[in-house]
Coordinates of C-alpha atoms in Angstrom, one line a residue:
M272 CA -3.2 13.2 30.7
L273 CA -0.5 15.8 31.3
L274 CA -2.5 18.6 29.6
E275 CA 1.0 21.1 30.1
A276 CA 2.6 18.9 27.4
V277 CA -0.4 19.5 25.2
Y278 CA 0.2 22.2 22.7
H279 CA -1.5 23.8 19.5
R280 CA -2.0 27.3 18.5
P281 CA -3.9 28.9 15.2
K282 CA -1.9 29.5 12.1
L283 CA 2.6 28.8 11.8
N284 CA 2.6 24.7 11.4
W285 CA -0.7 24.1 13.5
S286 CA -3.3 25.0 12.1
Y287 CA -2.4 26.2 7.6
A288 CA -4.0 26.3 5.0
Y289 CA -2.5 23.6 2.7
D290 CA -3.9 24.5 -0.6
R291 CA -7.4 27.0 -1.3
E292 CA -9.6 24.4 0.3
T293 CA -7.6 22.3 3.0
I294 CA -6.7 22.6 6.3
H295 CA -3.9 20.9 8.3
L296 CA -5.0 21.3 11.3
R297 CA -1.9 20.0 14.4
L298 CA -1.6 19.1 18.1
R299 CA 1.0 17.9 20.5
A300 CA 0.8 15.6 23.1
K301 CA 2.8 13.8 25.4
K302 CA 4.9 10.5 24.3
D303 CA 2.2 7.8 24.2
D304 CA -0.3 9.9 26.3
L305 CA -3.2 9.5 24.2
T306 CA -5.1 6.7 22.4
H307 CA -7.0 9.5 20.6
V308 CA -7.5 12.5 19.2
Y309 CA -10.4 14.2 17.1
A310 CA -10.7 17.7 15.6
F311 CA -14.1 19.4 17.2
T312 CA -14.7 21.3 13.7
G313 CA -17.2 23.2 12.0
D314 CA -18.5 26.5 10.1
K315 CA -19.1 29.1 13.1
Y316 CA -21.6 30.7 11.0
I317 CA -23.9 27.3 11.2
W318 CA -22.0 25.3 13.9
D319 CA -24.9 22.9 14.5
Q320 CA -25.3 21.8 10.7
S321 CA -22.0 21.7 10.6
K322 CA -20.1 20.5 13.2
E323 CA -18.5 17.0 13.4
L324 CA -15.9 14.9 15.0
I325 CA -12.2 14.5 12.7
P326 CA -10.1 11.6 13.9
M327 CA -6.6 12.7 13.9
S328 CA -3.5 10.2 13.7
K329 CA 0.1 10.5 14.7
M330 CA 2.0 12.2 12.0
A331 CA 5.4 11.9 14.1
S332 CA 6.9 11.5 17.1
D333 CA 10.0 12.6 19.1
E334 CA 11.9 11.7 22.0
L335 CA 9.4 13.6 24.3
F336 CA 6.0 14.1 22.0
D337 CA 3.4 12.6 19.9
Y338 CA 2.0 15.6 17.3
W339 CA -1.3 14.7 15.6
A340 CA -2.7 15.5 12.4
C341 CA -5.9 15.6 10.4
V342 CA -6.7 17.9 7.4
V343 CA -10.2 19.4 7.0
K344 CA -11.7 20.9 4.1
P345 CA -14.2 23.4 5.4
P346 CA -16.8 23.9 2.3
Y347 CA -16.8 27.7 3.7
R348 CA -13.4 28.0 4.0
R349 CA -13.9 28.7 7.4
L350 CA -13.1 26.5 10.7
K351 CA -14.1 27.0 14.3
Y352 CA -12.1 23.6 16.0
G353 CA -11.4 22.3 18.8
F354 CA -9.7 19.2 20.4
L355 CA -10.9 16.1 22.1
L356 CA -8.6 14.2 24.0
Q357 CA -9.1 10.9 25.1
N358 CA -6.3 8.1 27.4
G359 CA -8.2 4.8 27.1
E360 CA -11.5 6.2 28.8
E361 CA -10.7 9.1 30.0
Q362 CA -11.2 12.6 27.7
I363 CA -11.0 15.7 27.9
W364 CA -12.3 18.6 25.4
M365 CA -9.7 21.8 24.2
T366 CA -10.5 24.8 23.7
E367 CA -8.9 27.7 22.5
S368 CA -9.0 29.2 26.4
E369 CA -9.6 25.9 28.5
F370 CA -9.2 22.0 28.8
S371 CA -13.1 21.1 30.3
Q372 CA -14.8 18.0 30.9
E373 CA -18.0 19.4 29.1
R374 CA -18.2 19.3 24.9
P375 CA -18.3 22.9 23.9
A376 CA -22.2 24.1 23.4
V377 CA -21.8 26.5 21.6
P378 CA -18.0 27.5 19.2
D379 CA -17.3 31.1 20.8
R380 CA -14.3 29.8 23.0
L381 CA -12.9 27.6 19.9
F382 CA -9.8 28.3 18.1
D383 CA -10.8 30.0 15.0
Y384 CA -8.9 30.0 11.5
P385 CA -11.4 32.5 10.0
Y386 CA -11.1 31.9 6.0
I387 CA -8.8 30.3 4.2
N388 CA -8.2 33.5 1.2
P389 CA -5.8 32.4 -1.7
A390 CA -2.9 35.3 -1.3
D391 CA -2.2 33.6 2.4
I392 CA -1.3 30.1 1.4
F393 CA 2.4 29.2 1.2
T394 CA 2.7 28.0 -2.2
V395 CA 5.8 26.0 -3.9
P396 CA 6.7 25.5 -6.7
E397 CA 5.7 22.0 -7.9
W398 CA 8.7 21.2 -9.8
V399 CA 11.0 21.8 -7.1
K400 CA 9.7 17.5 -5.9
D401 CA 10.5 15.9 -8.3
A402 CA 14.0 17.2 -8.5
V403 CA 17.2 16.0 -8.0
F404 CA 19.9 18.7 -7.6
Y405 CA 23.8 18.7 -8.0
Q406 CA 25.6 20.7 -6.6
I407 CA 28.5 22.4 -8.7
F408 CA 31.7 24.4 -7.8
P409 CA 32.3 26.0 -10.9
E410 CA 35.8 26.4 -10.4
R411 CA 36.3 22.8 -10.1
F412 CA 34.1 21.2 -12.1
A413 CA 35.8 21.3 -15.7
N414 CA 38.0 23.3 -17.4
G415 CA 36.2 24.2 -21.2
D416 CA 37.6 27.3 -22.5
P417 CA 41.4 27.7 -21.1
S418 CA 41.8 30.7 -23.1
L419 CA 38.9 32.5 -19.6
D420 CA 42.1 30.8 -17.4
P421 CA 43.7 33.1 -14.7
A422 CA 46.9 33.9 -15.3
N423 CA 47.8 31.9 -11.8
V424 CA 45.8 28.6 -13.2
L425 CA 47.0 25.7 -11.8
P426 CA 47.4 21.9 -13.8
W427 CA 44.3 19.8 -13.1
G428 CA 43.8 17.9 -10.1
G429 CA 46.5 19.9 -8.1
K430 CA 45.9 20.0 -4.4
P431 CA 42.6 22.4 -3.4
E432 CA 44.0 25.6 -1.8
R433 CA 42.2 28.1 -0.2
H434 CA 43.8 31.0 -3.0
N435 CA 44.8 28.7 -5.6
F436 CA 42.8 28.4 -9.1
F437 CA 42.0 25.4 -11.7
G438 CA 40.4 27.3 -14.2
G439 CA 36.9 25.8 -13.9
D440 CA 34.6 27.4 -16.0
L441 CA 30.8 26.7 -17.3
Q442 CA 31.9 25.7 -20.7
G443 CA 32.9 22.5 -18.5
V444 CA 30.0 22.1 -17.4
I445 CA 28.2 22.5 -21.0
D446 CA 30.8 19.9 -21.6
H447 CA 29.7 17.2 -19.5
L448 CA 26.2 17.4 -18.9
D449 CA 25.9 14.4 -20.6
H450 CA 27.5 12.9 -17.1
L451 CA 24.7 14.5 -15.5
T452 CA 22.1 13.3 -17.9
E453 CA 23.6 9.4 -17.8
L454 CA 23.5 10.2 -13.6
G455 CA 19.3 10.9 -13.9
I456 CA 19.8 14.3 -12.6
N457 CA 17.3 17.2 -13.3
A458 CA 18.3 20.4 -11.5
I459 CA 21.4 22.2 -10.6
Y460 CA 22.7 24.8 -8.0
F461 CA 25.9 26.8 -8.9
T462 CA 27.6 27.9 -6.2
P463 CA 28.5 31.9 -7.4
I464 CA 28.9 32.6 -10.6
F465 CA 30.0 36.2 -10.3
E466 CA 32.5 38.4 -11.2
A467 CA 34.7 38.7 -7.6
T468 CA 38.6 38.0 -6.3
T469 CA 38.4 34.4 -4.7
N470 CA 38.5 30.7 -6.6
H471 CA 34.3 30.6 -4.2
K472 CA 33.5 33.8 -5.7
Y473 CA 31.0 34.7 -2.3
D474 CA 32.9 37.8 -2.5
T475 CA 31.2 39.8 -4.8
A476 CA 32.3 42.9 -6.7
D477 CA 30.0 43.2 -9.9
Y478 CA 26.4 41.3 -8.5
M479 CA 25.6 42.1 -13.1
K480 CA 28.4 40.3 -14.2
V481 CA 29.4 36.7 -14.7
D482 CA 33.2 36.0 -13.4
P483 CA 35.4 37.0 -17.0
H484 CA 37.2 33.7 -16.1
F485 CA 33.7 31.7 -15.7
G486 CA 32.5 33.0 -19.3
D487 CA 30.2 35.7 -19.9
A488 CA 26.5 36.6 -19.8
E489 CA 26.1 35.0 -23.0
T490 CA 27.9 31.8 -21.8
L491 CA 25.2 31.8 -18.6
K492 CA 22.6 32.0 -21.5
K493 CA 24.1 29.1 -23.5
L494 CA 24.2 27.1 -20.6
V495 CA 20.4 27.6 -18.4
K496 CA 19.4 26.9 -22.9
V497 CA 21.1 23.6 -22.5
C498 CA 20.5 22.4 -19.6
H499 CA 17.0 23.4 -20.0
G500 CA 16.7 21.5 -23.6
R501 CA 17.7 18.5 -21.2
G502 CA 15.0 19.5 -18.9
I503 CA 17.2 20.2 -16.0
R504 CA 16.7 23.1 -14.1
V505 CA 19.5 26.0 -12.8
L506 CA 19.8 27.6 -9.4
L507 CA 22.1 29.9 -8.6
D508 CA 23.6 31.2 -5.8
A509 CA 22.9 35.2 -4.7
V510 CA 25.2 36.6 -2.3
F511 CA 23.1 39.5 -0.9
N512 CA 23.9 39.4 3.1
H513 CA 27.1 41.1 1.3
S514 CA 29.7 42.3 -1.4
G515 CA 33.0 41.8 -1.8
K516 CA 35.9 44.2 -1.0
T517 CA 36.5 45.2 -4.5
F518 CA 32.5 46.1 -4.8
A519 CA 32.2 49.2 -6.3
P520 CA 30.3 50.8 -3.4
F521 CA 32.2 49.7 -0.9
V522 CA 35.3 51.1 -2.9
D523 CA 34.6 54.6 -2.6
V524 CA 33.9 53.9 1.2
L525 CA 37.2 52.8 1.7
E526 CA 38.8 56.0 -0.2
K527 CA 36.1 58.6 1.0
G528 CA 35.0 57.5 4.5
E529 CA 32.3 59.5 5.5
Q530 CA 31.8 61.9 2.5
S531 CA 31.4 58.6 0.2
R532 CA 27.5 58.5 -0.9
Y533 CA 27.9 54.7 -0.2
K534 CA 28.5 54.9 3.2
D535 CA 25.1 53.7 4.7
W536 CA 25.7 51.4 2.0
F537 CA 27.0 49.3 4.4
V538 CA 26.8 49.2 8.5
V539 CA 29.9 51.3 9.9
R540 CA 30.8 51.4 13.3
E541 CA 33.6 54.3 13.4
F542 CA 35.5 55.5 10.3
P543 CA 37.9 55.3 8.3
L544 CA 37.5 51.4 7.5
Q545 CA 39.7 49.3 9.1
V546 CA 40.5 46.4 11.3
K547 CA 41.6 46.7 14.5
D548 CA 42.5 43.6 17.0
G549 CA 41.4 41.5 14.5
V550 CA 38.1 43.2 14.5
P551 CA 36.6 45.6 11.4
T552 CA 35.2 48.9 12.5
Y553 CA 32.4 47.6 9.6
D554 CA 30.3 45.0 10.0
T555 CA 31.2 41.5 7.8
F556 CA 30.5 37.8 7.3
S557 CA 32.0 36.6 10.6
F558 CA 35.4 38.9 10.5
E559 CA 35.8 38.9 7.0
P560 CA 38.0 42.6 6.0
H561 CA 37.0 41.2 2.6
M562 CA 33.3 40.7 3.0
P563 CA 31.3 43.6 4.1
K564 CA 27.9 43.6 5.4
L565 CA 24.9 45.2 3.5
N566 CA 22.5 47.3 4.9
T567 CA 19.6 45.4 3.2
E568 CA 17.3 48.3 4.8
N569 CA 18.8 50.8 2.8
P570 CA 16.6 52.2 0.0
E571 CA 19.6 51.9 -2.5
V572 CA 20.5 48.7 -1.6
K573 CA 17.7 47.1 -1.5
E574 CA 16.2 48.4 -5.0
Y575 CA 19.5 47.2 -6.4
L576 CA 19.9 43.8 -5.3
L577 CA 16.3 43.1 -5.5
G578 CA 17.2 44.7 -9.5
V579 CA 19.6 42.1 -9.3
A580 CA 17.2 38.7 -8.4
E581 CA 14.6 39.9 -10.8
Y582 CA 17.2 40.4 -14.0
W583 CA 19.0 37.4 -14.0
I584 CA 15.8 35.5 -13.9
K585 CA 14.2 37.6 -16.7
E586 CA 17.6 37.8 -18.8
V587 CA 18.6 34.6 -19.0
G588 CA 16.0 32.7 -17.3
I589 CA 17.1 30.5 -14.1
D590 CA 15.1 28.8 -12.0
G591 CA 15.6 29.9 -8.7
W592 CA 17.9 31.9 -6.1
R593 CA 20.1 29.2 -3.3
L594 CA 20.4 32.6 -0.4
D595 CA 23.8 32.5 0.7
V596 CA 23.6 33.2 5.4
A597 CA 20.4 34.0 4.2
N598 CA 19.6 34.4 8.3
E599 CA 20.9 37.2 9.5
V600 CA 19.2 39.7 6.1
D601 CA 16.3 41.6 7.1
H602 CA 13.0 39.5 6.8
Q603 CA 11.2 42.5 5.5
F604 CA 14.0 42.3 2.9
W605 CA 13.4 38.9 2.3
R606 CA 9.3 39.1 2.0
D607 CA 10.0 42.1 -0.4
F608 CA 12.5 39.7 -2.5
R609 CA 9.8 37.1 -2.7
K610 CA 7.3 39.5 -4.7
V611 CA 10.1 40.7 -6.9
V612 CA 11.6 37.2 -7.5
K613 CA 7.8 35.1 -7.6
K614 CA 6.4 37.7 -10.4
A615 CA 9.2 37.5 -12.6
N616 CA 8.5 34.0 -12.2
P617 CA 6.3 32.0 -10.2
D618 CA 7.5 28.9 -10.3
A619 CA 10.6 29.9 -8.8
Y620 CA 12.4 28.3 -6.1
I621 CA 13.7 30.2 -3.7
L622 CA 16.4 28.1 -1.0
G623 CA 17.7 29.9 2.2
E624 CA 20.9 29.2 4.0
I625 CA 19.9 28.1 7.4
W626 CA 21.5 25.7 9.4
H627 CA 18.6 25.3 12.5
E628 CA 15.2 25.7 12.9
S629 CA 14.0 27.7 10.3
S630 CA 9.8 28.3 10.9
G631 CA 10.3 32.2 10.5
W632 CA 11.0 32.0 7.1
L633 CA 8.9 28.9 6.3
Q634 CA 5.8 31.1 6.6
G635 CA 4.8 31.6 2.7
D636 CA 5.9 35.1 3.0
Q637 CA 9.8 34.2 2.4
F638 CA 11.4 30.9 1.8
D639 CA 9.8 28.3 -0.4
A640 CA 12.4 25.9 1.6
V641 CA 16.1 26.2 3.4
M642 CA 19.0 23.7 3.1
N643 CA 17.7 21.3 5.8
Y644 CA 20.6 21.0 7.5
P645 CA 18.5 19.4 10.5
F646 CA 18.3 16.4 8.5
T647 CA 22.0 16.7 6.9
E648 CA 23.5 15.7 10.9
A649 CA 20.7 13.2 12.2
V650 CA 21.4 11.2 9.0
L651 CA 25.3 11.5 10.0
D652 CA 24.6 11.0 13.8
F653 CA 22.5 7.4 12.6
I654 CA 24.9 6.2 9.8
V655 CA 28.5 8.0 10.5
R656 CA 29.3 9.4 13.7
R657 CA 26.9 6.7 15.6
S658 CA 25.5 8.8 18.0
L659 CA 22.1 8.4 17.8
D660 CA 20.8 5.0 17.5
S661 CA 17.3 3.8 15.0
A662 CA 14.6 5.3 17.5
G663 CA 17.1 8.2 17.4
Y664 CA 16.7 8.9 13.9
A665 CA 13.5 8.6 13.9
N666 CA 12.7 11.0 16.9
A667 CA 15.0 13.3 14.9
I668 CA 13.6 13.3 12.2
G669 CA 9.8 13.2 13.6
K670 CA 11.2 16.1 15.3
Q671 CA 11.9 17.9 11.6
L672 CA 8.8 17.6 10.2
S673 CA 6.7 18.7 13.0
R674 CA 8.4 22.0 12.7
Y675 CA 7.5 23.1 9.4
P676 CA 3.4 23.2 6.8
Q677 CA 3.7 19.9 4.6
Q678 CA 4.2 21.9 1.6
A679 CA 8.1 23.0 2.9
S680 CA 9.1 20.0 4.0
E681 CA 8.1 19.0 0.6
V682 CA 10.8 20.9 -0.9
A683 CA 13.1 21.0 1.6
F684 CA 16.4 21.0 0.4
N685 CA 18.0 18.1 2.1
L686 CA 22.3 17.3 1.8
L687 CA 25.2 15.4 3.1
D688 CA 27.5 17.0 2.1
S689 CA 28.5 20.8 0.3
H690 CA 31.7 22.8 -0.2
D691 CA 31.1 23.6 3.4
T692 CA 31.3 20.6 5.0
P693 CA 33.7 17.5 4.5
R694 CA 32.3 14.8 1.9
L695 CA 30.7 12.5 2.6
L696 CA 32.9 9.6 1.7
T697 CA 35.5 11.3 4.0
L698 CA 32.7 11.6 6.6
C699 CA 32.9 7.6 6.5
E700 CA 36.1 7.2 6.6
G701 CA 36.3 5.6 2.9
N702 CA 33.5 3.5 3.5
K703 CA 31.2 2.9 1.2
D704 CA 28.8 0.8 2.6
L705 CA 27.9 3.1 5.2
M706 CA 28.1 6.1 2.3
K707 CA 25.3 3.9 0.7
L708 CA 23.2 3.7 3.3
A709 CA 23.6 8.0 4.0
A710 CA 22.4 8.0 0.7
I711 CA 19.2 5.8 0.8
L712 CA 18.2 7.8 3.6
L713 CA 18.8 11.1 1.8
F714 CA 16.5 9.8 -1.3
T715 CA 14.0 8.2 0.2
Y716 CA 12.8 11.0 2.0
S717 CA 10.4 14.1 1.7
G718 CA 12.3 16.8 0.0
T719 CA 14.8 17.1 -3.0
P720 CA 17.8 15.2 -2.4
C721 CA 21.6 17.2 -4.0
I722 CA 24.7 15.3 -4.3
Y723 CA 27.8 17.4 -4.0
Y724 CA 29.9 16.9 -7.6
G725 CA 31.9 14.0 -7.2
D726 CA 29.8 11.9 -4.8
E727 CA 28.8 10.0 -7.3
I728 CA 32.3 9.2 -8.5
G729 CA 34.3 8.3 -5.2
L730 CA 35.8 11.8 -4.8
D731 CA 36.4 12.3 -1.2
G732 CA 38.2 14.9 1.0
D733 CA 38.5 17.0 4.5
Q734 CA 36.8 20.1 5.6
D735 CA 37.1 23.4 3.4
P736 CA 39.5 23.7 1.2
D737 CA 40.0 19.7 0.6
C738 CA 36.6 19.4 -0.2
R739 CA 36.2 21.9 -3.2
K740 CA 39.2 19.1 -5.2
C741 CA 38.8 19.1 -8.6
M742 CA 36.1 16.7 -10.5
E743 CA 37.4 13.5 -12.3
W744 CA 37.3 12.8 -15.6
D745 CA 39.7 9.8 -16.0
P746 CA 37.0 7.2 -16.1
A747 CA 40.1 4.8 -14.7
K748 CA 39.6 7.1 -12.0
Q749 CA 36.0 6.8 -11.3
D750 CA 34.1 4.6 -9.1
R751 CA 31.9 3.4 -11.6
D752 CA 29.9 1.3 -9.9
L753 CA 29.1 3.6 -6.8
F754 CA 28.0 6.1 -9.7
A755 CA 26.0 3.2 -10.5
F756 CA 24.5 2.4 -7.1
Y757 CA 23.7 6.1 -7.5
Q758 CA 22.2 6.2 -10.6
K759 CA 19.6 2.6 -9.3
L760 CA 19.0 5.5 -6.3
I761 CA 17.7 8.3 -8.8
A762 CA 16.1 6.0 -10.8
I763 CA 14.1 4.0 -8.2
R764 CA 12.9 7.5 -6.8
K765 CA 11.9 9.1 -9.8
D766 CA 9.4 5.7 -10.6
L767 CA 8.0 5.4 -7.2
P768 CA 6.3 9.0 -6.0
A769 CA 5.2 7.4 -2.1
L770 CA 9.1 8.7 -1.9
R771 CA 8.9 11.9 -3.0
T772 CA 5.8 13.4 -1.5
G773 CA 4.3 10.4 0.5
S774 CA 3.9 10.1 4.9
I775 CA 6.5 8.8 6.6
H776 CA 6.1 6.0 9.3
F777 CA 8.4 4.0 11.6
R778 CA 7.7 0.8 11.6
V779 CA 10.6 -0.7 13.6
A780 CA 12.9 1.5 15.2
E781 CA 14.0 0.9 18.6
A782 CA 16.1 2.4 21.1
K783 CA 20.2 1.2 21.4
G784 CA 19.2 -0.7 17.9
S785 CA 21.0 -0.7 14.8
K786 CA 17.6 -1.8 12.6
L787 CA 15.7 0.8 10.8
A788 CA 12.8 0.8 8.8
Y789 CA 9.8 2.6 8.0
E790 CA 7.0 3.3 5.1
R791 CA 6.5 5.4 2.8
R792 CA 2.6 5.8 1.7
L793 CA 0.8 8.0 -1.1
G794 CA -2.6 7.2 -2.3
E795 CA -2.5 3.3 -3.0
Q796 CA 1.4 3.0 -3.1
S797 CA 3.5 1.5 -0.1
V798 CA 6.7 1.4 -0.2
L799 CA 8.7 -0.1 2.6
V800 CA 12.5 1.2 3.4
L801 CA 15.1 -1.0 5.5
L802 CA 18.9 -0.4 6.5
N803 CA 21.3 -2.9 8.3
N804 CA 23.3 -0.2 10.7
D805 CA 25.5 -2.8 12.0
S806 CA 28.6 -4.5 10.7
V807 CA 26.6 -8.4 10.9
G808 CA 23.6 -9.2 9.0
Q809 CA 20.5 -8.9 10.8
T810 CA 17.1 -10.2 10.1
I811 CA 14.2 -6.7 10.0
Q812 CA 10.6 -8.2 10.2
V813 CA 7.7 -5.6 9.6
E814 CA 4.1 -6.4 10.2
A815 CA 2.7 -5.9 6.4
A816 CA -0.5 -6.9 3.8
G817 CA -0.3 -8.5 0.5
E818 CA 1.8 -12.0 -0.5
T819 CA 4.7 -10.6 -2.0
W820 CA 6.9 -8.0 -1.3
V821 CA 9.8 -7.0 -4.4
D822 CA 13.4 -5.0 -3.5
A823 CA 13.5 -2.4 -6.1
F824 CA 16.9 -2.5 -6.9
D825 CA 17.5 -6.6 -7.4
G826 CA 14.0 -7.0 -8.1
R827 CA 14.3 -10.2 -5.2
E828 CA 10.9 -11.0 -4.2
W829 CA 10.6 -11.3 -0.4
P830 CA 7.4 -13.0 1.3
V831 CA 4.7 -12.4 3.6
Q832 CA 4.6 -15.3 6.3
H833 CA 1.1 -15.6 8.9
G834 CA 1.4 -11.2 8.2
T835 CA 4.7 -10.8 8.9
L836 CA 7.7 -10.0 6.5
S837 CA 11.2 -10.9 7.1
V838 CA 14.0 -9.8 4.9
K839 CA 17.2 -10.4 5.9
L840 CA 19.9 -7.6 4.7
P841 CA 23.8 -8.3 5.1
A842 CA 26.0 -5.9 7.0
Y843 CA 25.2 -2.0 6.3
G844 CA 22.6 -3.7 4.0
Y845 CA 20.0 -2.3 2.3
A846 CA 16.3 -2.4 0.7
I847 CA 14.0 -0.8 -1.0
L848 CA 10.0 -3.0 -1.4
T849 CA 7.2 -1.9 -3.2
R850 CA 4.4 -4.8 -3.8
A851 CA 3.9 -6.9 -6.0

């Protein structure tokens, strides 16, 4: 056994409360190095009467490590624990301080989970586990009220540029909710809707005012009410890392410099505010002069922004916030943000925009979830870029699942494209078979899937601004076959709970392979997901119980023969199978 590779520490993603009576334990070891792992557990105050060995199983693997896990329900909410590691006949005990050949006689040097305090449990909104999100860029979705159009509005469907406008608004969304309902959507994520100068609205001028080109607060109230009537949740975008250049406090600092009462609302390195050699003398988002960074450690700034977060939840009834550039804002601000938002609506979804490993924000005191870009990249690397084989994809997913507590993974925000990236169809170079394979991975994975508006009808587009085209509403120009595919895929996900919150086990994932099979399990339900990521047909064989499995897409039956399920898939084919 390579003991140098064995790792565990209390709390974080290694030892945490899943609910009021359950603790999850995890341990990392070198890949394929251990044959069995047990958690050695008990109550420290009645150790001899309560101690037991609980078998652990591999929850995930990556290219270097296996991640072992088990569930413990300590009757008195306290837990002392160590581990028994085995490789065949060889075994060793692991405590908090050492590895030992002898079983610990007393619990003194074992790991300690002192008590499951309800206030410390990382709880997430249950509705997100069943949500299918649809991202809307309001300026480009639909023009429902031409009277709101900016003076320089262009005809709908023209070429998107960084600074042009086509007149999309909130009434346009209301007018087209039938499209979302028909598709099966039950949650919408809107990019910013508050007053700003740009078409994307990430340069907020007034956080308490809906942009006049989109409507007003009453229009927003109407939209939320109509959405809720259809069972659709609404998530708004909060840009609290920075404001826009027309934000009144920033205008005041521009005019008055060091004499402005708002000078500490921003992070100013040098007065007057100006740009020198392309670099502003004040901190900004990137180096954009029109997006000055807010000083969220300033009590007045914090009070203002937290008031904004609370206001739109209470006043309009939105269901949560997506937080722009969340990793550049201080952690204490987000801790206070969570308290305010969850007090206003305990069921609100708090989603951070972070593109990398995010465990520091997912401990239950800040966000419920982050935008799961590591998952995005794994799917694209496997399906589109071909830089990962089947084994590489499985490893990437295993690594991602090992990083966070289970409840965070269950509400992760999974996406394949957005307003910040080229569209999925363009990444697939117009190959809709590849696009469908990527969507299969998206909709059969833990967390909530999100469709970027128009993907479902074949909208394409390269990097920003091309990925922000106007939605196509002419049915003759929509890809209805693609729409039907997404519609069916959403229905399958809703019908099979294991696809939403079940465990994941890779059954076929070979080095240099293009065949992939994994199983999602939840209670008695088992779902097999099979993909052929190749331009030639292939047969995937999986050990399976039962007599017959049925494809949720077309109802085709596949018999089990001698304990093996053999499924022939065409080029870029797929199947989602359940036991008959």
